[in-house]
Coordinates of C-alpha atoms and ligand atoms in Angstrom, one line a residue:
X1 CA -36.8 2.0 15.1
X2 CA -34.0 0.5 13.3
X3 CA -31.4 2.8 11.7
X4 CA -28.8 1.3 9.4
X5 CA -25.7 3.5 8.4
X6 CA -24.2 1.6 4.3
X7 CA -21.2 3.5 3.2
X8 CA -21.0 2.5 -0.8
X9 CA -24.5 2.9 -1.0
X10 CA -24.0 3.8 -4.3
X11 CA -22.6 0.7 -4.9
X12 CA -24.3 -3.0 -6.4
X13 CA -24.3 -4.2 -2.6
X14 CA -25.0 -0.6 -1.0
X15 CA -28.5 -1.0 -3.7
X16 CA -29.9 -4.3 -2.8
X17 CA -29.0 -4.3 1.0
X18 CA -31.2 -0.9 1.0
X19 CA -34.5 -2.4 -0.2
X20 CA -33.5 -5.3 1.7
X21 CA -33.1 -2.9 5.0
X22 CA -36.3 -0.6 4.1
X23 CA -38.3 -3.9 3.4
X24 CA -37.5 -5.2 7.2
X25 CA -39.0 -2.0 8.9
X26 CA -35.1 0.0 9.0
X27 CA -34.6 4.4 8.5
X28 CA -32.1 3.7 6.1
X29 CA -29.0 6.5 5.7
X30 CA -26.5 6.8 3.2
X31 CA -23.2 8.0 2.7
X32 CA -22.3 9.6 -0.7
X33 CA -19.4 11.1 -2.1
X34 CA -19.6 14.5 -4.0
X35 CA -19.7 14.3 -7.8
X36 CA -19.9 16.8 -9.9
X37 CA -22.9 14.7 -11.5
X38 CA -25.5 12.8 -10.0
X39 CA -24.1 9.0 -10.3
X40 CA -26.4 8.1 -7.6
X41 CA -28.9 5.3 -10.8
X42 CA -28.9 2.1 -8.6
X43 CA -30.7 3.8 -5.7
X44 CA -32.8 6.2 -8.4
X45 CA -35.8 4.7 -7.2
X46 CA -35.1 4.7 -3.4
X47 CA -34.2 8.6 -3.1
X48 CA -37.5 9.1 -1.4
X49 CA -37.3 6.4 1.3
X50 CA -33.7 7.3 2.4
X51 CA -32.0 9.7 3.4
X52 CA -28.4 10.7 1.7
X53 CA -25.5 12.3 3.6
X54 CA -22.0 13.5 2.3
X55 CA -19.3 11.7 3.3
X56 CA -15.7 10.2 2.7
X57 CA -13.9 7.3 4.2
X58 CA -11.2 9.5 3.9
X59 CA -12.2 12.4 6.4
X60 CA -12.3 11.2 9.7
X61 CA -14.2 14.5 11.3
X62 CA -17.1 14.1 8.9
X63 CA -17.1 10.2 9.8
X64 CA -17.2 11.3 13.2
X65 CA -19.7 14.4 13.1
X66 CA -22.1 11.5 10.0
X67 CA -22.5 9.0 12.8
X68 CA -23.0 11.4 15.9
X69 CA -25.8 12.9 13.6
X70 CA -27.2 9.8 12.8
X71 CA -27.0 7.6 15.3
X72 CA -27.5 4.4 13.5
X73 CA -27.8 0.9 15.2
X74 CA -25.6 -0.8 12.6
X75 CA -23.0 0.4 10.1
X76 CA -22.1 -1.7 7.2
X77 CA -19.3 -0.2 5.5
X78 CA -19.7 -1.3 1.7
X79 CA -17.0 1.6 0.3
X80 CA -14.1 0.4 -0.9
X81 CA -12.2 0.7 -4.2
X82 CA -13.3 -2.0 -5.2
X83 CA -11.7 -2.7 -8.6
X84 CA -8.9 -5.0 -8.5
X85 CA -6.5 -3.4 -11.7
X86 CA -7.3 0.2 -10.8
X87 CA -5.7 -1.1 -7.6
X88 CA -2.4 -1.4 -9.2
X89 CA -2.6 1.7 -11.1
X90 CA -3.6 3.6 -7.7
X91 CA -2.6 1.5 -5.3
X92 CA -2.0 4.6 -2.3
X93 CA -5.4 5.3 -2.9
X94 CA -6.8 1.6 -2.4
X95 CA -4.8 1.2 0.9
X96 CA -6.7 4.7 2.0
X97 CA -9.4 4.3 1.3
X98 CA -10.3 0.6 1.4
X99 CA -7.6 -0.6 3.5
X100 CA -7.4 2.9 6.6
X101 CA -11.0 3.7 5.8
X102 CA -11.7 1.2 8.0
X103 CA -9.9 2.0 10.7
X104 CA -11.5 5.7 10.2
X105 CA -15.0 4.4 10.5
X106 CA -14.2 2.2 12.9
X107 CA -12.3 5.0 15.2
X108 CA -15.6 6.9 14.5
X109 CA -17.7 4.1 16.3
X110 CA -15.6 3.6 19.3
X111 CA -15.5 7.6 19.7
X112 CA -19.6 8.3 19.3
X113 CA -21.0 5.2 20.7
X114 CA -19.3 1.3 21.1
X115 CA -22.7 -0.2 21.1
X116 CA -23.7 0.2 17.5
X117 CA -23.4 -2.8 14.9
X118 CA -20.4 -2.9 12.6
X119 CA -20.4 -5.1 9.3
X120 CA -17.2 -4.6 7.4
X121 CA -17.4 -6.1 3.4
X122 CA -14.4 -8.0 4.0
X123 CA -13.5 -10.3 0.1
X124 CA -11.9 -13.2 -0.8
X125 CA -9.5 -11.7 -2.7
X126 CA -7.5 -11.8 0.5
X127 CA -7.1 -15.4 0.0
X128 CA -5.1 -14.9 -2.9
X129 CA -2.8 -17.6 -4.0
X130 CA -4.9 -20.4 -2.2
X131 CA -3.6 -22.8 0.2
X132 CA -6.4 -25.3 0.1
X133 CA -10.0 -25.4 -0.7
X134 CA -12.7 -25.3 -0.4
X135 CA -11.1 -21.6 1.5
X136 CA -12.9 -21.6 5.1
X137 CA -12.8 -18.4 7.7
X138 CA -10.0 -20.1 9.0
X139 CA -7.8 -20.7 6.0
X140 CA -4.8 -18.2 5.4
X141 CA -5.0 -14.9 3.6
X142 CA -2.0 -14.6 0.7
X143 CA -4.0 -11.8 -1.2
X144 CA -2.8 -11.2 -4.8
X145 CA -3.2 -7.5 -5.2
X146 CA -3.0 -4.2 -3.5
X147 CA -6.8 -4.5 -3.1
X148 CA -6.6 -7.6 -1.4
X149 CA -3.8 -6.2 1.2
X150 CA -5.9 -3.3 1.7
X151 CA -8.8 -5.3 2.2
X152 CA -6.9 -8.2 4.8
X153 CA -5.9 -5.2 6.5
X154 CA -9.5 -3.7 7.3
X155 CA -10.7 -7.3 8.4
X156 CA -8.1 -7.5 11.2
X157 CA -8.4 -4.2 12.3
X158 CA -12.3 -5.0 12.5
X159 CA -11.1 -7.9 14.7
X160 CA -8.9 -6.5 16.5
X161 CA -11.4 -3.7 17.4
X162 CA -13.4 -6.6 18.1
X163 CA -11.4 -8.1 20.2
X164 CA -9.6 -4.8 21.9
X165 CA -12.7 -2.8 22.4
X166 CA -15.8 -5.5 22.6
X167 CA -17.3 -3.1 19.3
X168 CA -19.8 -5.7 17.8
X169 CA -17.6 -6.2 14.3
X170 CA -18.5 -8.6 12.0
X171 CA -16.4 -9.2 9.1
X172 CA -18.3 -10.8 5.6
X173 CA -15.9 -12.7 3.4
X174 CA -17.7 -12.6 0.9
X175 CA -17.0 -14.6 -2.5
X176 CA -17.8 -12.8 -5.7
X177 CA -20.9 -11.7 -6.4
X178 CA -23.2 -10.3 -9.8
X179 CA -26.3 -8.8 -10.9
X180 CA -28.0 -6.7 -13.7
X181 CA -26.7 -3.4 -10.9
X182 CA -23.3 -4.9 -11.2
X183 CA -20.5 -2.2 -12.5
X184 CA -20.0 -3.1 -16.4
X185 CA -16.4 -3.4 -16.0
X186 CA -16.1 -6.4 -13.6
X187 CA -15.9 -9.6 -16.2
X188 CA -19.4 -11.0 -15.5
X189 CA -21.3 -7.5 -16.4
X190 CA -19.1 -7.1 -19.1
X191 CA -19.7 -10.4 -20.7
X192 CA -23.3 -9.5 -20.2
X193 CA -23.7 -6.3 -21.3
X194 CA -21.6 -6.9 -24.1
X195 CA -24.2 -10.3 -25.4
X196 CA -26.5 -7.9 -26.0
X197 CA -24.7 -5.5 -27.4
X198 CA -23.7 -7.6 -30.2
X199 CA -27.2 -9.0 -30.6
X200 CA -28.6 -6.0 -31.0
X201 CA -25.5 -5.3 -33.7
X202 CA -24.0 -2.5 -31.1
X203 CA -20.5 -4.2 -30.5
X204 CA -19.1 -7.0 -32.6
X205 CA -15.9 -8.2 -30.4
X206 CA -15.9 -8.6 -26.9
X207 CA -12.1 -8.7 -25.7
X208 CA -10.8 -10.4 -22.5
X209 CA -7.8 -11.0 -20.7
X210 CA -7.5 -14.7 -18.3
X211 CA -10.3 -17.0 -19.4
X212 CA -9.1 -20.0 -17.2
X213 CA -9.9 -18.0 -13.6
X214 CA -12.2 -19.4 -12.1
X215 CA -14.6 -17.9 -9.1
X216 CA -17.6 -18.7 -6.9
X217 CA -19.8 -16.7 -8.3
X218 CA -23.7 -15.9 -6.4
X219 CA -26.4 -13.6 -6.5
X220 CA -25.7 -10.3 -4.7
X221 CA -29.8 -9.7 -3.8
X222 CA -29.0 -13.7 -1.7
X223 CA -25.2 -12.1 -0.1
X224 CA -27.1 -8.6 1.1
X225 CA -29.2 -11.2 3.5
X226 CA -25.9 -12.5 5.3
X227 CA -24.9 -9.1 5.5
X228 CA -27.4 -8.1 8.0
X229 CA -28.0 -12.0 9.4
X230 CA -24.4 -11.4 10.3
X231 CA -25.5 -8.6 12.5
X232 CA -28.9 -10.0 14.1
X233 CA -25.9 -12.5 15.5
X234 CA -25.8 -13.1 19.3
X235 CA -22.1 -12.0 18.8
X236 CA -20.3 -10.3 16.2
X237 CA -18.0 -13.1 14.3
X238 CA -16.2 -13.5 10.5
X239 CA -18.1 -15.8 8.2
X240 CA -17.6 -16.8 4.7
X241 CA -20.2 -16.4 2.2
X242 CA -20.0 -18.2 -1.6
X243 CA -22.3 -20.6 -2.7
X244 CA -19.5 -23.9 -3.0
X245 CA -19.5 -23.7 -6.9
X246 CA -16.6 -22.5 -9.1
X247 CA -17.0 -21.9 -12.5
X248 CA -14.4 -20.5 -15.2
X249 CA -14.7 -17.1 -17.2
X250 CA -15.1 -19.7 -20.0
X251 CA -18.3 -20.9 -19.0
X252 CA -19.4 -17.5 -17.9
X253 CA -19.0 -16.5 -21.4
X254 CA -20.4 -19.8 -23.0
X255 CA -23.9 -19.8 -20.8
X256 CA -24.1 -15.7 -21.3
X257 CA -23.8 -16.4 -25.5
X258 CA -25.7 -19.6 -25.3
X259 CA -28.2 -17.5 -23.6
X260 CA -29.1 -15.7 -27.4
X261 CA -28.5 -18.8 -29.4
X262 CA -24.5 -17.4 -30.1
X263 CA -21.6 -19.7 -29.9
X264 CA -19.1 -17.0 -27.4
X265 CA -15.8 -18.4 -29.7
X266 CA -17.1 -16.8 -32.5
X267 CA -17.2 -13.1 -30.2
X268 CA -14.4 -13.5 -27.8
X269 CA -11.2 -12.3 -28.5
X270 CA -8.4 -12.7 -25.7
X271 CA -6.0 -8.8 -24.7
X272 CA -3.1 -9.3 -22.7
X273 CA -3.9 -6.0 -22.2
X274 CA -6.7 -7.1 -19.6
X275 CA -4.3 -9.6 -17.6
X276 CA -3.1 -8.7 -14.4
X277 CA 0.0 -8.3 -12.8
X278 CA -0.6 -10.9 -10.6
X279 CA -3.9 -12.4 -10.9
X280 CA -6.4 -14.6 -8.1
X281 CA -6.8 -18.4 -10.6
X282 CA -8.9 -19.6 -8.6
X283 CA -12.0 -19.2 -5.6
X284 CA -14.3 -21.8 -4.1
X285 CA -15.6 -21.0 -0.8
X286 CA -17.0 -23.4 2.3
X287 CA -20.1 -21.5 3.5
X288 CA -20.9 -24.2 6.0
X289 CA -20.2 -21.8 8.7
X290 CA -22.9 -19.5 7.3
X291 CA -25.5 -22.1 6.7
X292 CA -25.0 -23.5 9.9
X293 CA -24.6 -20.3 12.4
X294 CA -26.5 -17.9 10.3
X295 CA -29.1 -20.4 8.7
X296 CA -27.7 -18.4 5.2
X297 CA -28.5 -20.1 2.0
X298 CA -27.5 -18.6 -1.3
X299 CA -30.9 -18.6 -3.6
X300 CA -29.9 -17.9 -7.2
X301 CA -27.9 -20.8 -8.9
X302 CA -25.1 -20.0 -11.1
X303 CA -27.1 -20.8 -14.8
X304 CA -30.0 -18.4 -12.8
X305 CA -28.2 -15.6 -12.7
X306 CA -26.0 -16.0 -16.0
X307 CA -29.8 -15.8 -17.6
X308 CA -30.8 -13.1 -15.2
X309 CA -28.2 -10.4 -16.0
X310 CA -28.2 -11.0 -20.5
X311 CA -31.8 -11.0 -19.9
X312 CA -31.9 -7.4 -18.1
X313 CA -29.1 -5.9 -20.6
X314 CA -31.0 -6.8 -23.4
X315 CA -33.5 -5.0 -22.5
X316 CA -31.3 -2.2 -21.2
X317 CA -29.8 -2.1 -24.9
X318 CA -33.1 -2.1 -26.5
X319 CA -33.8 0.7 -23.9
X320 CA -30.7 2.6 -25.0
X321 CA -31.0 2.1 -28.6
X322 CA -34.7 3.5 -28.3
X323 CA -34.0 6.8 -26.5
X324 CA -31.1 7.1 -29.4
X325 CA -33.7 7.2 -31.7
X326 CA -36.2 9.8 -30.3
X327 CA -33.2 12.2 -29.5
X328 CA -32.1 12.1 -33.1
Ligands
NDP401 P1 -18.8 -1.3 -6.4 O1 -17.6 -0.8 -6.2 O2 -19.7 -1.0 -6.7 O3 -19.6 0.0 -4.8 C1 -18.0 1.0 -3.9 C2 -18.5 2.0 -3.2 O4 -17.7 2.3 -3.1 C3 -19.8 3.1 -4.5 O5 -20.7 3.6 -3.5 C4 -18.4 4.1 -4.3 O6 -19.4 5.3 -4.3 C5 -18.1 3.9 -2.8 N1 -16.6 4.6 -2.4 C6 -15.6 4.4 -3.2 N2 -15.4 5.2 -2.8 C7 -15.7 5.8 -1.6 C8 -15.0 7.0 -0.5 N3 -13.2 7.6 -0.4 N4 -15.5 7.4 0.5 C9 -17.1 6.7 0.1 N5 -17.2 6.5 -0.6 C10 -16.3 5.5 -1.0 O7 -19.4 -2.2 -4.5 P2 -19.8 -3.3 -4.2 O8 -21.1 -3.2 -4.4 O9 -19.7 -4.9 -5.6 O10 -19.1 -4.6 -2.8 C11 -19.5 -3.4 -1.6 C12 -18.1 -3.8 -1.1 O11 -17.6 -5.0 -1.1 C13 -16.8 -3.4 -1.4 O12 -16.3 -3.6 -0.7 C14 -16.2 -4.0 -2.3 O13 -14.8 -4.4 -1.9 C15 -16.7 -5.8 -1.3 N6 -17.1 -7.0 -1.9 C16 -17.4 -7.1 -2.7 C17 -17.9 -8.1 -3.4 C18 -18.1 -8.6 -5.0 O14 -18.1 -9.5 -5.3 N7 -19.5 -7.3 -5.1 C19 -16.9 -9.9 -2.9 C20 -16.6 -8.9 -1.4 C21 -16.4 -8.3 -1.0 P3 -19.4 6.4 -5.3 O15 -20.6 5.8 -6.2 O16 -19.5 7.0 -5.4 O17 -18.1 5.6 -6.4
GDR402 P1 -12.7 -9.8 -9.1 O1 -14.0 -9.9 -10.2 O2 -11.1 -9.2 -9.9 O3 -12.2 -10.9 -8.9 O4 -12.9 -8.7 -7.7 P2 -13.5 -8.8 -11.8 O5 -15.0 -9.7 -12.5 O6 -13.1 -7.9 -12.2 O7 -12.5 -10.5 -11.9 C1 -12.5 -12.1 -12.2 C2 -11.8 -13.3 -13.2 O8 -11.7 -12.4 -14.7 C3 -10.7 -12.4 -15.1 N1 -11.0 -12.0 -16.3 C4 -11.1 -10.1 -16.4 N2 -11.7 -9.5 -15.3 C5 -12.1 -8.1 -15.7 N3 -12.8 -7.1 -14.9 N4 -12.1 -7.9 -16.8 C6 -11.5 -8.6 -17.9 O9 -11.8 -8.5 -19.1 C7 -10.8 -10.0 -17.6 N5 -10.7 -11.3 -18.8 C8 -10.7 -12.2 -17.8 C9 -9.8 -11.7 -14.2 O10 -8.6 -11.9 -14.3 C10 -10.5 -11.9 -12.6 O11 -9.2 -13.2 -12.3 C11 -13.9 -8.9 -7.9 C12 -14.4 -7.1 -7.0 O12 -16.0 -7.3 -6.7 C13 -13.6 -7.2 -5.8 O13 -13.8 -6.1 -5.4 C14 -14.3 -8.2 -4.7 O14 -14.0 -8.2 -3.7 C15 -13.7 -10.3 -5.2 O15 -14.8 -9.7 -6.3 C16 -14.5 -11.1 -4.1

């Protein structure tokens, strides 16, 4: 039986990947951080089917022991401090987790079993101030945040361990991917959740930052398949995973409000507090290599994604209101 270990299993991608690998017949293990509460809501329906282990990308010995105990055939490193604004406030922590954390897990694999296949969650944020459009595997990096810089370090360490120790280590340069499980601080989910709250009279306006920012947004459920395909290939490599189409934050707002027959201009307020010290203004990826070499294609369109997120948040807000009424 194939055994997968996922770090960051409680995050958006971790939840989709765990479900995907279970359906493929894998035994799935996840690394989780201890907290004073149990924040495992995204994988609540999977807990009977997966095995969770405590661990942290900050703790080398715990990582070594974890890999020794689980004996995975594949490791997916999805754990990170992944929110760009937080990386400006906590650059050292972000570097420790999102950057050095990758080296720690690579070291654990190198120490315990060099046959383990490794996936690193690299990011389009590494392109930052873009040199060319669309961005491909060969486009030079110019990250614009401590998060992007940390991801770039982790990316090159993955390449380096592949070249130095012959590890099967692949890096997916994934562009923004979203879903109803996206954290509510990221702009897409912030919008879809606000739309649902506005419809239900729980919120009157939506405060956002840079409406002109352009992103290549895809669906997380499609993107976890690309991660898996990378580890099934004959040789390890780096792949851009994207849709090849970009849209502005403004367009996302328009479509999301239109879904519930509202005009976005009546509710969205630009608030400078949500501007970043340095922003990435535009990103658009070229997924040709993933298509040609992995046979990967995105299935969900931008419009379908926006509708899916708004529809799910409408149901969620309705359920939240019902629960609050029952408890009152
Ligand atoms: P999330 O922010 O939803 O999840 C991050 C995960 O990392 C959580 O499970 C979190 O655990 C865990 N984590 C954070 N710090 C540590 C730590 N010190 N030790 C162990 N685990 C930790 O991210 P996504 O699911 O959206 O993204 C998955 C990965 O892909 C991340 O590395 C992200 O940077 C990268 N990425 C994401 C893209 C996207 O558009 N979603 C695009 C490109 C790359 P906890 O629940 O305890 O906080
Ligand atoms: P990003 O995602 O920084 O691309 O990183 P996010 O959704 O946070 O921002 C996208 C763009 O929207 C603009 N924006 C706002 N963003 C947020 N969060 N809140 C706002 O109110 C707001 N208003 C405008 C931002 O300025 C930005 O330009 C995500 C993360 O998942 C990373 O971990 C991942 O690596 C990259 O995507 C690819």
